[in-house]
Coordinates of N, CA and C in Angstrom, one line a residue:
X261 N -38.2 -39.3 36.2 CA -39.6 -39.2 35.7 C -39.6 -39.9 34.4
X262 N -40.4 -40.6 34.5 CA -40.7 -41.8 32.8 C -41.1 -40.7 31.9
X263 N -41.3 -41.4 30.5 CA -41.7 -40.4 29.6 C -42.8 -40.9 29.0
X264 N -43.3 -40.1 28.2 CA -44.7 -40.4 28.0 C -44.5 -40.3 26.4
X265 N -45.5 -41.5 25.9 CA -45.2 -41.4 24.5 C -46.7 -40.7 24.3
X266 N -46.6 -39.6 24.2 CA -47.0 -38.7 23.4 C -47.6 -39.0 21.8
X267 N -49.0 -39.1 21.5 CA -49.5 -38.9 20.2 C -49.0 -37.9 19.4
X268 N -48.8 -36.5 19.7 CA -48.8 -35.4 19.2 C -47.2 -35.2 18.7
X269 N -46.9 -34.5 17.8 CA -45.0 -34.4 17.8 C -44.9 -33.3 18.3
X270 N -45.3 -32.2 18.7 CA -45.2 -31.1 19.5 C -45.0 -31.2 20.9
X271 N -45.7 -32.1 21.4 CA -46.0 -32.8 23.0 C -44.4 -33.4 22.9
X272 N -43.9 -34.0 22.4 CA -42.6 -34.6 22.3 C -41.7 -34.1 22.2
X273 N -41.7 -32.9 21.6 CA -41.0 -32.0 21.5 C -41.0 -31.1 22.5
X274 N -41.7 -30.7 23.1 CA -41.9 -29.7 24.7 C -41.0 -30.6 26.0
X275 N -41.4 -32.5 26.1 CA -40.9 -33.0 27.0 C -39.4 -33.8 26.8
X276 N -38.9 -33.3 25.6 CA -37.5 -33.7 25.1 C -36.8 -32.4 25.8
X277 N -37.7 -30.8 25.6 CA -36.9 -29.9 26.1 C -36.6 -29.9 27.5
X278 N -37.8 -30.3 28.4 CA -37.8 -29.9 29.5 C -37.0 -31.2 30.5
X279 N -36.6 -32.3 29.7 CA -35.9 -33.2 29.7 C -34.3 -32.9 30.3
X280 N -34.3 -32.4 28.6 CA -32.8 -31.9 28.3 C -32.2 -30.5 29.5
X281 N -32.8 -29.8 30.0 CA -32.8 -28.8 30.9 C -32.9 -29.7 32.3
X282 N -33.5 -30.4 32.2 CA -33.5 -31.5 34.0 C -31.7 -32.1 34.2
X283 N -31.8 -32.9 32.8 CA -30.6 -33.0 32.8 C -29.0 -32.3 33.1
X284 N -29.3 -31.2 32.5 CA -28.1 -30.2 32.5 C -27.9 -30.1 33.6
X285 N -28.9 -29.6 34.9 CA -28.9 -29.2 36.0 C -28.7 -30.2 36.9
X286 N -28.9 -31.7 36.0 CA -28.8 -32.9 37.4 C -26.5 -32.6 37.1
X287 N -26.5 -32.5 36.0 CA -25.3 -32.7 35.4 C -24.1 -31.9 36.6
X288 N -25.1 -30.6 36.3 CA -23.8 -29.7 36.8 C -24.6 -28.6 38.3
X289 N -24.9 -29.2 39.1 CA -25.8 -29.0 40.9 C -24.1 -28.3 41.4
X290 N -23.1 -28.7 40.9 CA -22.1 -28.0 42.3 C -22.3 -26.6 41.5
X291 N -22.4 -26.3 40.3 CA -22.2 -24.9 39.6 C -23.4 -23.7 40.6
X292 N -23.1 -22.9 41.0 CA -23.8 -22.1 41.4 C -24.4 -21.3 40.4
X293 N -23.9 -21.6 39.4 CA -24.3 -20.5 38.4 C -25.6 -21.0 37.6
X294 N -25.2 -22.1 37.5 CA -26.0 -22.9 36.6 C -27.3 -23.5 37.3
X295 N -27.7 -23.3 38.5 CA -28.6 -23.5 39.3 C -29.5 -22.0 39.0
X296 N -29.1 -21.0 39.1 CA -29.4 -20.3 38.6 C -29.8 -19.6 37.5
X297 N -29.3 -20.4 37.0 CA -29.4 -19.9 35.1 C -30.9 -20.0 34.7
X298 N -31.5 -18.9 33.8 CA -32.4 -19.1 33.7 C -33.0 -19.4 32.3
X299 N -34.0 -20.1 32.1 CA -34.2 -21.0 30.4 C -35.8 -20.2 30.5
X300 N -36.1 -20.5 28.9 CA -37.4 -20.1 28.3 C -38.2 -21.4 27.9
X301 N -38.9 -21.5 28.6 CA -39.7 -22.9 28.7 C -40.9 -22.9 28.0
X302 N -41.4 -23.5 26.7 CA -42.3 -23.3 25.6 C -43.6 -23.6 26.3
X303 N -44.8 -23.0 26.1 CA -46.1 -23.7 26.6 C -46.5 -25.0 25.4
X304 N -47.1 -25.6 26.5 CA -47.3 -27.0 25.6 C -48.6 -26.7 24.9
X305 N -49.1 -26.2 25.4 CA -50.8 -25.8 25.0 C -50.6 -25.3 23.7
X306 N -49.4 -25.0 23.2 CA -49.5 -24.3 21.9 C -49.7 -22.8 21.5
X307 N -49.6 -22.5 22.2 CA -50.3 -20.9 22.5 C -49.4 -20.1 21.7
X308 N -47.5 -20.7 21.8 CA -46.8 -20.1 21.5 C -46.0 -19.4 22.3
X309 N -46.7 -19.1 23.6 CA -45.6 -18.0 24.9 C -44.4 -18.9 25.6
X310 N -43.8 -18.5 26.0 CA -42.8 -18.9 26.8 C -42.9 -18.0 27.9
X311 N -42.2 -18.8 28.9 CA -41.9 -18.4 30.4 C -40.6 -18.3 30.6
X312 N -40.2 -17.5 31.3 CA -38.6 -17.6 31.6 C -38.5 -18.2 33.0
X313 N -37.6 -19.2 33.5 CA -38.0 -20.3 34.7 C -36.5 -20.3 35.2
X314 N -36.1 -20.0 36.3 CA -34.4 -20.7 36.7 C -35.1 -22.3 36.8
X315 N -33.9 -22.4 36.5 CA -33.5 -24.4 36.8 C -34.1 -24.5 37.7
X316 N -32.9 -24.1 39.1 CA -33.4 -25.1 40.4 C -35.3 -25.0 40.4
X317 N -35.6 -24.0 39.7 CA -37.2 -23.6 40.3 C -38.8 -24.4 39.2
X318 N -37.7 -25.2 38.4 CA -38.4 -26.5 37.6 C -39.0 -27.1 39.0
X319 N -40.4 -27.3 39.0 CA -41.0 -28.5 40.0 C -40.9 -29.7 39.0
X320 N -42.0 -30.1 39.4 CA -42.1 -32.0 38.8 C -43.5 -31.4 37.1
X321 N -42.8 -32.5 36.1 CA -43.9 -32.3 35.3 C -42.9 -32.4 33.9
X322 N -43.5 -33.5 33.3 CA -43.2 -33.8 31.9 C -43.3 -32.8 31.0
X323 N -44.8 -32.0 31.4 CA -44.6 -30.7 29.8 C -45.4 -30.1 31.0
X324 N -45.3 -28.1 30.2 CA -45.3 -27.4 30.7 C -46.2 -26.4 30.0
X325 N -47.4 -25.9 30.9 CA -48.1 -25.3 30.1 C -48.5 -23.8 31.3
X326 N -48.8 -22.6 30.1 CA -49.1 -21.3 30.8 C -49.9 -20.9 31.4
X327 N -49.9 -20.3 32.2 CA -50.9 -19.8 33.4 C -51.6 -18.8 33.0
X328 N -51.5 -18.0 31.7 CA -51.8 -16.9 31.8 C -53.6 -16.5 31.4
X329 N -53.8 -15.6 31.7 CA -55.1 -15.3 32.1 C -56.1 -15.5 30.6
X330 N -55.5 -14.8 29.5 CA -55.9 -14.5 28.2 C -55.8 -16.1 27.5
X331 N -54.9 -17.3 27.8 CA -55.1 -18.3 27.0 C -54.9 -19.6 27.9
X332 N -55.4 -19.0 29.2 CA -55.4 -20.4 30.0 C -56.4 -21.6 29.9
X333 N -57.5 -20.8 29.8 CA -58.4 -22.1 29.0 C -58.5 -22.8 28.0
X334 N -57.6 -22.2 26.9 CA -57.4 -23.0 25.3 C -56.1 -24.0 25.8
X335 N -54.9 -23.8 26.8 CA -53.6 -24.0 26.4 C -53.9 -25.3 27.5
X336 N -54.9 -25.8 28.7 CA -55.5 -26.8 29.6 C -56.1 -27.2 28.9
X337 N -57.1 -27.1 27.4 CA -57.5 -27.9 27.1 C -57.2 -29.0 26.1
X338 N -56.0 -28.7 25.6 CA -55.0 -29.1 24.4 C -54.2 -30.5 24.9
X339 N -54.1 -30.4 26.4 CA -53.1 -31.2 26.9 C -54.2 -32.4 27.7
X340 N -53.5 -33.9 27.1 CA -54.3 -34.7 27.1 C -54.7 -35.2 28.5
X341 N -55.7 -35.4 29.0 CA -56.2 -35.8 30.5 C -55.2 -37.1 30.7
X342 N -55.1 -38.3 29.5 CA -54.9 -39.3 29.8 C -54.0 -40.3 28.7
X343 N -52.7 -40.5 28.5 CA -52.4 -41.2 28.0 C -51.6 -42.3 28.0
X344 N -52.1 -44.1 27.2 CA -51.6 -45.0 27.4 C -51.4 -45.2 28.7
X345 N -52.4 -44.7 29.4 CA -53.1 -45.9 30.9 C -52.5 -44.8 31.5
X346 N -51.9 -43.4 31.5 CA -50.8 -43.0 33.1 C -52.3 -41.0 32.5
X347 N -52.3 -40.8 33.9 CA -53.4 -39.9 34.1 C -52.8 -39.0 34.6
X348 N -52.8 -37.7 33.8 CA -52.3 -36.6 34.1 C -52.4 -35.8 35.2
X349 N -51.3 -35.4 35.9 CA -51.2 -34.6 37.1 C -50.9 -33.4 37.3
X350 N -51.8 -32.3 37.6 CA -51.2 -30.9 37.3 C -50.5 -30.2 38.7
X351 N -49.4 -30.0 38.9 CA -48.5 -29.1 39.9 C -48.2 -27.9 39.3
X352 N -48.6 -26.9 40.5 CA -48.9 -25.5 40.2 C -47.2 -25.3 40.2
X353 N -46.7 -24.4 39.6 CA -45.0 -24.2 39.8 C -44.6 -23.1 40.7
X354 N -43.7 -22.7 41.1 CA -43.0 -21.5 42.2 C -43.3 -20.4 41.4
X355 N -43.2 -20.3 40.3 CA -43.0 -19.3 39.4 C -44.5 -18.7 39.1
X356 N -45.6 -19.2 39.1 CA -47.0 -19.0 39.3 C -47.1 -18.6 37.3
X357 N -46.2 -19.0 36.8 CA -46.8 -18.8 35.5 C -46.9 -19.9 34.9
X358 N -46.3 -21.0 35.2 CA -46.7 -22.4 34.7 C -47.4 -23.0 35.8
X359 N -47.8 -24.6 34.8 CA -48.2 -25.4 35.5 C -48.1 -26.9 35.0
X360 N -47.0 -27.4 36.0 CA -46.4 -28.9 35.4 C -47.3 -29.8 35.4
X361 N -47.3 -30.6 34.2 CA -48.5 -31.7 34.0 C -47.6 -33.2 33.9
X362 N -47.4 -33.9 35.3 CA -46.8 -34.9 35.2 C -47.7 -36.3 34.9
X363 N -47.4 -37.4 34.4 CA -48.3 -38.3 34.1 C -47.5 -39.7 34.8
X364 N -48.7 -39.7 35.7 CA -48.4 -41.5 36.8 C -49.0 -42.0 36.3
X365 N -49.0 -43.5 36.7 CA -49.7 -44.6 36.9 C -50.8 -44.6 38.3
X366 N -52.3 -44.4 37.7 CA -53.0 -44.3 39.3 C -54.2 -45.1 39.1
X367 N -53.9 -46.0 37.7 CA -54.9 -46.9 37.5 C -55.7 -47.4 36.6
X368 N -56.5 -48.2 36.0 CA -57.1 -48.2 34.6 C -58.3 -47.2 34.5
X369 N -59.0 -47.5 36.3 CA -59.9 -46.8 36.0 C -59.9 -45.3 36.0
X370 N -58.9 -45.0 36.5 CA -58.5 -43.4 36.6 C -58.3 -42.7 35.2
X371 N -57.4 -44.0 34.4 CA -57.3 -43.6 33.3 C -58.4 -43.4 32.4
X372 N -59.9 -44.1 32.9 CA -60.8 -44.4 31.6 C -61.4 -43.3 32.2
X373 N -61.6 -42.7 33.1 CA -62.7 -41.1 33.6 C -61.8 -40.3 33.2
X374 N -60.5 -39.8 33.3 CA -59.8 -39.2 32.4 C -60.0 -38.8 31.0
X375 N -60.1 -40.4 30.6 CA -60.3 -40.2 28.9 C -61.7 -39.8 28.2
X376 N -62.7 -40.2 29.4 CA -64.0 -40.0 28.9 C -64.0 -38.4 29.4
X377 N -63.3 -37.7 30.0 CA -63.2 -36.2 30.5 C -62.8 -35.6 29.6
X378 N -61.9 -36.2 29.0 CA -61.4 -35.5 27.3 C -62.1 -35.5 26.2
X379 N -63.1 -36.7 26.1 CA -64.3 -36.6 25.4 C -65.3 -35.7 25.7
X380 N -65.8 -35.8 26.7 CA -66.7 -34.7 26.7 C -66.1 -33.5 26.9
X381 N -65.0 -32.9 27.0 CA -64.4 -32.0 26.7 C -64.7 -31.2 25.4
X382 N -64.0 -32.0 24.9 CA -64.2 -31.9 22.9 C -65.3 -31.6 22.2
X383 N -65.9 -32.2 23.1 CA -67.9 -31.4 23.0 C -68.0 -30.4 23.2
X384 N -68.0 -30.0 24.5 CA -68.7 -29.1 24.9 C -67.5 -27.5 25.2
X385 N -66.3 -27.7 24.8 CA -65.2 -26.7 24.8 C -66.0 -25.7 23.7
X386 N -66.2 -26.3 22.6 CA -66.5 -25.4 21.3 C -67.2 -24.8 21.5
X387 N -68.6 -25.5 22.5 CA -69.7 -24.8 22.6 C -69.6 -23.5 23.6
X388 N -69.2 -24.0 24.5 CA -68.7 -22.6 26.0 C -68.2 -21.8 24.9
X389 N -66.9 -21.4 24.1 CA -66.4 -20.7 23.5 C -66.8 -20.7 22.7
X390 N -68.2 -20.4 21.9 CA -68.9 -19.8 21.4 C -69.9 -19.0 22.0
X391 N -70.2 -19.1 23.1 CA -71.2 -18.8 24.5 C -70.6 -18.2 24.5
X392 N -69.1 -17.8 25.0 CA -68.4 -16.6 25.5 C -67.8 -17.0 27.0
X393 N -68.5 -17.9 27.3 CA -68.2 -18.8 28.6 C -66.8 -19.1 29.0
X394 N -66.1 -19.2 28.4 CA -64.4 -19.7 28.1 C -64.1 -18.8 27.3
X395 N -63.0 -18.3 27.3 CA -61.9 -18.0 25.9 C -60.9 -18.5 25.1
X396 N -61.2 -18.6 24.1 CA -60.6 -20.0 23.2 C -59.9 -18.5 22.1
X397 N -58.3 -19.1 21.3 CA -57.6 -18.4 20.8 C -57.9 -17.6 19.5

């Protein structure tokens, strides 16, 4: 999976971890143990929570954000629709508490509705969550 250069140093920091954990397990697949082993996987959204995730049960996805009920709309809105042309892809995970946000290549123009989605995003987030509409942290 390519990496994404990331604006944010936090974003960088979530897909260095979940990197470094892909690796371990590409490293050491005969270990039974270690297929098993389970890691605390930071939400990218910022929220602060972690998930506890075994290896093998990592799906596909550069950074990793929470499912959870109380800060799911703040922690989806944080994470960029679209960056440096590759458009973000969300995969629901085995574990139902994350959800991997991988970033392809699917186009310029994919990337420009994307980015104009994050724009108007930016707008109108504040507003829902002042409405009560959303729940923001």
């Amino acid at each position: 999976m390519a990496h994404v250069h990331f604006p944010q140093s936090f974003h960088r920091t979530c897909q260095k971890e979940v990197t470094n954990h892909r690796k371990y397990l590409r490293r050491h697949w005969a270990n039974p143990a270690v297929r098993d082993m389970v890691v605390e996987m930071p939400c990218a959204g910022g929220c602060g929570k972690t998930v506890r995730v075994k290896l093998k049960n990592m799906g596909p996805g550069n950074l990793f954000v929470c499912n959870d009920r109380d800060t799911r709309d703040q922690c989806h809105h944080e994470i960029p629709s679209a960056v440096h042309g590759l458009t973000a892809v969300k995969h629901p995970q085995s574990s139902g508490h994350f959800m991997g946000v991988q970033y392809v290549y699917l186009g310029r123009w994919a990337a420009f509705k994307a980015s104009c989605k994050d724009v108007w995003a930016s707008i109108a987030f504040p507003i829902k969550a002042g409405l009560g509409i959303v729940q923001s942290r």
